[in-house]
């Protein structure tokens, strides 16, 4: 399902030298003995996920079928990025099906919130608010605004259209939801935000958006089974984790996550959060950044080719994206494009990928790794997410970092709260 190509990674080091460290970290992940072990619930979640809650998500979707055309998803960070990444990768940027998913709660941009309020004026809306802590300010601000909008539009019946995903027993959002009579879904105690896409955090909005969540969970389970080995020679997720460490040690301090389709941009955003928030601590870590080629070759290409040399590229390449196009011939050929007539655009894109790889790796001397995924189905999404989860856990343990806390995020919050006058 996933293969890793390290031919241009310029590691100059035998991966097998890391085997012992990998075996230890593998045990720490699976036996839950590593740093931050209170938050390792995601490791076997594809096997042990809450089946009763999963059925409740499907039942809710069925019950509401035909009653809404817009899903408002209100959350930020780990309570937002996974669902959006999945939705765009699987459905595309302009899905045909008549259900629009709009993400709010991820910004204080009043102009954006105002635009959404105008946009949904004549829509039939369901609202899913997602927050583990139940107190995240961006989410709470938007939620109050959209909750009041729902109450003005639907009156008493608003409560049938508002769903809260939060802690099972504690927190402001849980209390509010119980008080208002909203159906609630659970973010388990031992799964942190950025590792939560396989819980109701991702599954409820995706089910409401008509994504096949059963296939998605099957993908995650197959990844769990196939990647549950400490044998480095057979585990591409761990090979990726080790390759990052080797490059880090060689002085490559930034990693471009490169995609070749605009609808994968949010996958890159999700990946950036996963690796950035998990690894960037104690003055350590590789800066996770991203680019969408060939679009960004016309902005960042110059820098990558000839600028300062401290970055490597991880190309996330989907081999069979949906909806290929045959490039047409033209009798007059005024634009001189007939040399591509009769070719598929997938082939053009592949040649761009190969040419760029050679330019950056051979001429630019940048290390490049390629992660191949079969297609952009829900199944492949589930598989790929688990691949990155376990790779991230491994790469952080190899760096001696606890991947599951984020103490640095609190600093801005404290200063902001002081300015806002929050008690
Ligand atoms: O990964 C994380 O833990 C964070 O990005 C959180 O998901 C984010 O801060 C939102 O938190 P909450 O779900 O408590 O609103």
XYZ file of C-alpha atoms and ligand atoms in Angstrom:
438
model
C 0.000 0.000 0.000
C 2.879 2.332 0.901
C 6.421 2.051 -0.358
C 9.388 4.210 0.517
C 12.073 5.025 -2.030
C 15.349 6.037 -0.390
C 17.493 5.902 -3.540
C 18.052 9.669 -3.524
C 18.091 10.130 0.245
C 21.885 10.517 0.440
C 21.982 8.833 3.848
C 25.534 7.472 3.545
C 24.752 5.263 6.509
C 23.406 1.764 6.816
C 19.885 1.821 8.273
C 20.484 -1.491 9.996
C 22.860 0.233 12.439
C 19.707 1.633 14.025
C 17.980 -1.728 14.473
C 18.597 -2.039 18.199
C 17.325 1.452 18.970
C 14.298 0.857 16.735
C 13.456 -2.412 18.507
C 13.556 -0.676 21.867
C 11.363 2.221 20.674
C 8.957 -0.256 19.023
C 8.503 -1.993 22.375
C 8.042 1.352 24.110
C 5.295 2.261 21.646
C 3.441 -1.050 21.646
C 3.910 -1.972 25.298
C 3.208 1.631 26.301
C 6.390 2.038 28.290
C 7.817 5.089 26.488
C 7.713 8.808 27.310
C 4.177 10.212 27.382
C 2.739 6.710 27.694
C -0.589 8.064 28.967
C -1.198 9.148 25.384
C -0.418 5.964 23.483
C -4.064 4.938 23.046
C -3.816 5.583 19.293
C -1.281 2.754 18.768
C -3.807 -0.104 18.847
C -6.928 2.006 18.301
C -7.500 0.593 14.762
C -7.999 -2.777 16.473
C -9.710 -1.689 19.673
C -11.730 1.346 18.629
C -15.105 1.926 20.217
C -17.449 -0.076 17.946
C -20.577 1.083 19.756
C -19.719 4.725 19.177
C -18.814 3.972 15.566
C -22.331 2.517 15.088
C -23.798 5.642 16.705
C -21.950 7.821 14.169
C -23.374 5.804 11.275
C -26.850 5.894 12.831
C -26.699 9.671 13.228
C -25.658 10.085 9.617
C -28.564 7.868 8.482
C -31.063 9.685 10.676
C -30.048 13.065 9.241
C -29.834 11.968 5.595
C -31.566 14.440 3.259
C -32.014 16.967 6.095
C -28.823 18.968 5.550
C -26.664 20.267 2.734
C -23.921 21.888 4.857
C -21.729 20.494 7.618
C -20.093 23.087 9.855
C -17.099 21.598 11.635
C -15.897 23.747 14.531
C -12.409 22.921 15.857
C -8.720 23.739 15.615
C -5.371 21.905 15.458
C -5.789 18.205 16.051
C -9.542 18.755 16.399
C -9.694 20.004 12.807
C -6.798 19.194 10.485
C -7.316 15.452 10.070
C -10.945 15.709 9.000
C -10.163 18.479 6.549
C -7.146 16.652 5.128
C -9.249 13.515 4.617
C -12.190 15.377 3.131
C -10.066 17.177 0.546
C -7.861 14.202 -0.341
C -10.809 11.842 -0.811
C -13.516 14.152 -2.180
C -11.457 16.847 -3.896
C -11.762 20.611 -3.634
C -15.110 20.868 -5.450
C -17.076 17.738 -4.532
C -20.095 17.040 -6.723
C -22.407 15.529 -4.179
C -24.280 18.534 -2.909
C -22.967 18.442 0.662
C -20.526 21.179 1.539
C -18.242 20.921 4.550
C -17.101 24.234 6.035
C -14.424 24.419 8.705
C -14.736 27.085 11.389
C -13.412 27.488 14.919
C -9.855 27.531 13.582
C -9.340 31.307 13.461
C -10.235 34.680 14.962
C -10.498 36.053 11.438
C -13.761 37.970 11.793
C -13.896 38.539 8.067
C -13.840 34.752 7.473
C -16.495 34.095 10.129
C -18.687 36.844 8.612
C -18.257 35.349 5.136
C -19.315 31.921 6.378
C -22.393 33.403 8.097
C -23.444 35.015 4.806
C -22.583 31.912 2.779
C -24.812 29.608 4.838
C -27.792 31.984 4.927
C -30.105 29.698 2.952
C -28.479 26.403 3.839
C -29.684 23.455 5.882
C -26.903 23.070 8.418
C -25.608 20.543 10.938
C -22.909 21.677 13.360
C -20.215 19.504 14.948
C -18.143 21.233 17.604
C -14.928 19.405 18.498
C -12.660 20.188 21.439
C -10.945 17.810 23.824
C -10.279 20.440 26.473
C -13.604 22.110 25.783
C -12.066 25.524 26.369
C -9.996 26.350 23.259
C -10.672 30.022 22.608
C -10.771 30.023 18.788
C -13.255 27.146 18.853
C -15.364 28.576 21.703
C -15.660 31.979 19.996
C -16.896 30.481 16.717
C -19.089 27.944 18.446
C -21.017 30.586 20.358
C -21.605 32.558 17.159
C -22.734 29.553 15.082
C -24.737 28.019 17.938
C -26.737 31.243 18.212
C -27.175 31.265 14.423
C -28.533 27.691 14.606
C -30.911 28.612 17.435
C -32.189 31.627 15.516
C -32.820 29.452 12.443
C -34.087 26.197 13.980
C -35.325 27.238 17.441
C -35.837 24.257 19.768
C -34.907 21.867 16.980
C -31.358 23.234 16.813
C -30.342 20.649 19.400
C -31.082 17.846 16.886
C -28.502 19.407 14.572
C -25.671 20.222 16.982
C -23.224 17.507 18.048
C -20.325 17.855 20.463
C -17.149 15.770 20.371
C -15.213 16.177 23.608
C -13.998 14.529 26.806
C -16.294 11.731 28.005
C -17.028 13.270 31.385
C -15.225 16.560 32.049
C -14.965 20.085 30.762
C -16.983 23.123 29.800
C -18.094 21.752 26.442
C -19.293 18.460 27.945
C -21.316 20.315 30.593
C -22.747 22.705 28.005
C -23.677 19.852 25.654
C -25.413 17.865 28.400
C -27.255 20.975 29.572
C -28.446 21.774 26.026
C -29.279 18.149 25.185
C -26.789 17.697 22.325
C -25.660 14.243 21.302
C -22.027 13.841 22.406
C -19.097 11.801 21.113
C -15.903 10.975 22.928
C -12.242 11.887 22.533
C -10.542 9.180 24.612
C -8.315 10.293 27.494
C -5.280 8.469 26.103
C -5.426 9.940 22.582
C -4.117 13.466 22.026
C -5.526 15.891 19.450
C -3.108 15.291 16.589
C -3.456 11.496 16.955
C -7.268 11.570 17.045
C -8.464 11.424 13.449
C -9.628 7.784 13.821
C -11.878 8.720 16.754
C -15.162 10.631 16.452
C -12.985 13.747 15.932
C -12.424 12.695 12.327
C -15.085 10.053 11.834
C -18.218 12.065 12.619
C -17.582 14.987 10.225
C -16.332 12.580 7.574
C -19.397 10.345 7.872
C -21.639 13.420 7.590
C -19.634 14.356 4.460
C -20.385 10.936 2.901
C -16.868 9.573 3.286
C -16.753 5.785 3.665
C -15.487 5.602 7.252
C -15.652 1.800 7.322
C -13.098 1.638 4.497
C -11.031 4.290 6.251
C -10.858 2.248 9.471
C -10.052 -0.909 7.484
C -7.090 0.971 5.974
C -5.892 1.936 9.445
C -6.236 -1.662 10.684
C -4.265 -3.072 7.755
C -1.532 -0.500 8.398
C -1.534 -1.391 12.094
C -1.053 -5.090 11.267
C 1.502 -4.617 8.502
C 3.602 -2.033 10.347
C 3.537 -3.842 13.674
C 7.047 -5.228 13.293
C 10.320 -3.935 14.663
C 12.208 -5.444 11.713
C 13.573 -2.293 10.091
C 14.170 -4.019 6.769
C 10.394 -4.733 6.493
C 8.891 -1.603 7.996
C 8.785 1.468 5.693
C 7.370 3.691 8.455
C 10.364 2.982 10.675
C 12.747 3.370 7.712
C 11.305 6.835 7.153
C 11.649 7.599 10.885
C 15.309 6.546 10.883
C 16.131 8.323 7.612
C 14.875 11.583 9.159
C 17.163 11.102 12.138
C 20.175 10.393 9.929
C 19.503 13.504 7.843
C 18.951 15.577 11.002
C 22.315 14.395 12.324
C 23.910 15.368 9.006
C 22.694 18.944 9.455
C 19.478 18.889 7.389
C 17.193 20.876 9.672
C 14.154 21.448 7.449
C 11.908 18.940 5.690
C 9.712 19.866 2.757
C 6.638 17.661 2.538
C 5.973 17.777 -1.196
C 2.699 16.878 -2.877
C 1.701 17.004 -6.524
C -2.035 17.760 -6.226
C -3.746 20.851 -4.832
C -6.242 18.690 -2.954
C -3.371 17.283 -0.886
C -2.346 20.635 0.539
C -4.243 19.931 3.752
C -2.512 16.566 4.098
C 0.684 18.592 4.245
C -0.868 20.891 6.890
C -1.920 17.862 8.944
C 1.560 16.312 8.598
C 3.174 19.621 9.630
C 1.169 19.682 12.838
C 1.829 16.017 13.597
C 5.586 16.290 13.240
C 6.006 19.919 14.351
C 4.018 19.667 17.566
C 5.326 16.193 18.382
C 9.013 16.749 17.685
C 9.816 20.452 18.075
C 10.875 20.576 21.717
C 13.927 21.083 23.925
C 15.705 22.915 21.110
C 15.454 19.817 18.911
C 13.533 18.727 15.825
C 13.368 19.179 12.081
C 11.335 22.154 10.831
C 8.343 20.671 8.982
C 7.405 22.732 5.972
C 5.645 21.968 2.719
C 5.274 22.679 -0.972
C 2.807 21.674 -3.648
C 4.550 21.008 -6.960
C 4.606 22.000 -9.666
C 2.678 25.069 -8.435
C 5.348 26.012 -5.903
C 8.232 25.365 -8.266
C 7.259 28.793 -9.587
C 7.759 30.321 -6.160
C 10.045 28.131 -4.022
C 11.774 26.239 -6.821
C 14.645 28.702 -7.123
C 15.415 28.516 -3.409
C 15.226 24.747 -3.277
C 17.505 24.417 -6.292
C 20.171 26.968 -5.407
C 19.513 28.504 -1.979
C 21.063 27.592 1.378
C 21.363 23.850 1.797
C 19.745 22.711 5.016
C 16.589 21.041 3.761
C 15.545 17.694 2.398
C 12.370 16.718 0.603
C 9.848 14.016 1.440
C 7.682 13.592 -1.607
C 4.253 12.190 -0.894
C 3.321 10.722 -4.251
C -0.073 9.163 -4.956
C 0.327 6.778 -7.884
C -3.291 6.666 -9.079
C -5.254 9.841 -8.423
C -8.867 9.858 -9.631
C -10.132 11.639 -12.784
C -7.303 11.609 -15.310
C -7.583 13.837 -18.425
C -6.433 13.169 -21.988
C -4.718 16.237 -23.437
C -6.439 17.176 -26.736
C -4.749 17.842 -30.077
C -5.464 21.065 -31.961
C -5.414 21.426 -35.718
C -3.915 24.915 -35.712
C -1.511 24.301 -32.809
C -1.165 28.053 -32.309
C 0.017 27.475 -28.725
C 2.636 24.900 -29.865
C 1.326 22.350 -27.387
C 0.663 19.526 -29.854
C 3.751 17.715 -28.634
C 1.577 16.633 -25.686
C -1.517 15.775 -27.751
C -2.918 12.371 -26.872
C -0.975 12.148 -23.623
C -2.648 11.755 -20.236
C -2.133 14.600 -17.760
C -1.098 11.943 -15.211
C 1.852 11.185 -17.492
C 2.730 14.899 -17.800
C 2.633 15.180 -14.015
C 4.783 12.074 -13.624
C 7.415 13.476 -15.980
C 7.389 16.710 -13.960
C 7.908 14.652 -10.792
C 10.806 12.706 -12.285
C 12.440 15.788 -13.818
C 12.137 17.710 -10.553
C 13.516 14.820 -8.512
C 16.563 14.660 -10.731
C 17.003 18.466 -10.752
C 16.792 18.748 -6.957
C 18.682 15.594 -6.130
C 21.357 15.315 -8.854
C 21.940 18.984 -9.711
C 20.828 20.631 -6.439
C 22.325 17.933 -4.212
C 19.268 17.887 -1.917
C 18.371 14.589 -0.239
C 14.983 13.312 -1.453
C 12.766 10.516 -0.160
C 9.623 9.380 -1.951
C 6.631 7.891 -0.161
C 4.324 6.201 -2.681
C 0.663 5.653 -1.827
C -1.606 3.698 -4.168
C -4.581 6.044 -4.532
C -6.697 8.713 -2.838
C -9.439 6.402 -1.512
C -10.738 6.434 2.074
C -8.963 3.103 2.628
C -5.610 4.541 1.511
C -6.136 7.628 3.651
C -6.619 5.434 6.733
C -3.537 3.429 5.901
C -1.379 6.495 5.258
C -2.415 8.281 8.464
C -1.438 5.304 10.592
C 1.859 5.084 8.703
C 2.686 8.673 9.699
C 1.454 8.211 13.296
C 3.760 5.293 13.936
C 6.638 6.883 12.003
C 6.272 10.043 14.085
C 6.187 8.134 17.377
C 9.303 6.241 16.329
C 11.273 9.248 15.052
C 10.535 11.175 18.291
C 11.537 8.280 20.527
C 14.768 7.953 18.534
C 15.361 11.638 19.326
C 14.553 11.070 22.989
C 11.542 13.383 22.843
C 8.081 12.912 24.344
C 5.885 13.272 21.229
C 2.618 13.648 23.105
C 2.819 16.951 24.948
C 2.954 20.516 23.608
C 4.112 22.768 26.464
C 5.217 25.510 24.063
C 1.680 26.130 22.781
C 0.611 27.392 26.214
C 2.963 30.384 26.096
C 0.963 32.398 23.530
C -2.287 31.456 25.248
C -1.155 32.840 28.616
C -0.118 36.164 27.087
C -3.307 36.399 25.008
C -5.558 35.617 27.996
C -3.866 38.341 30.032
C -4.564 40.867 27.264
C -8.148 39.633 26.841
C -8.805 39.936 30.581
C -9.635 36.244 31.057
C -9.650 35.208 34.726
O -2.724 18.161 18.895
C -3.149 18.844 19.820
O -3.235 18.391 20.970
C -3.650 20.242 19.605
O -3.418 20.666 18.306
C -5.146 20.343 19.897
O -5.829 19.431 19.099
C -5.674 21.752 19.647
O -4.970 22.671 20.427
C -7.150 21.840 19.972
O -7.391 21.466 21.308
P -8.825 21.089 21.815
O -9.268 19.842 21.140
O -8.656 20.903 23.291
O -9.739 22.242 21.493
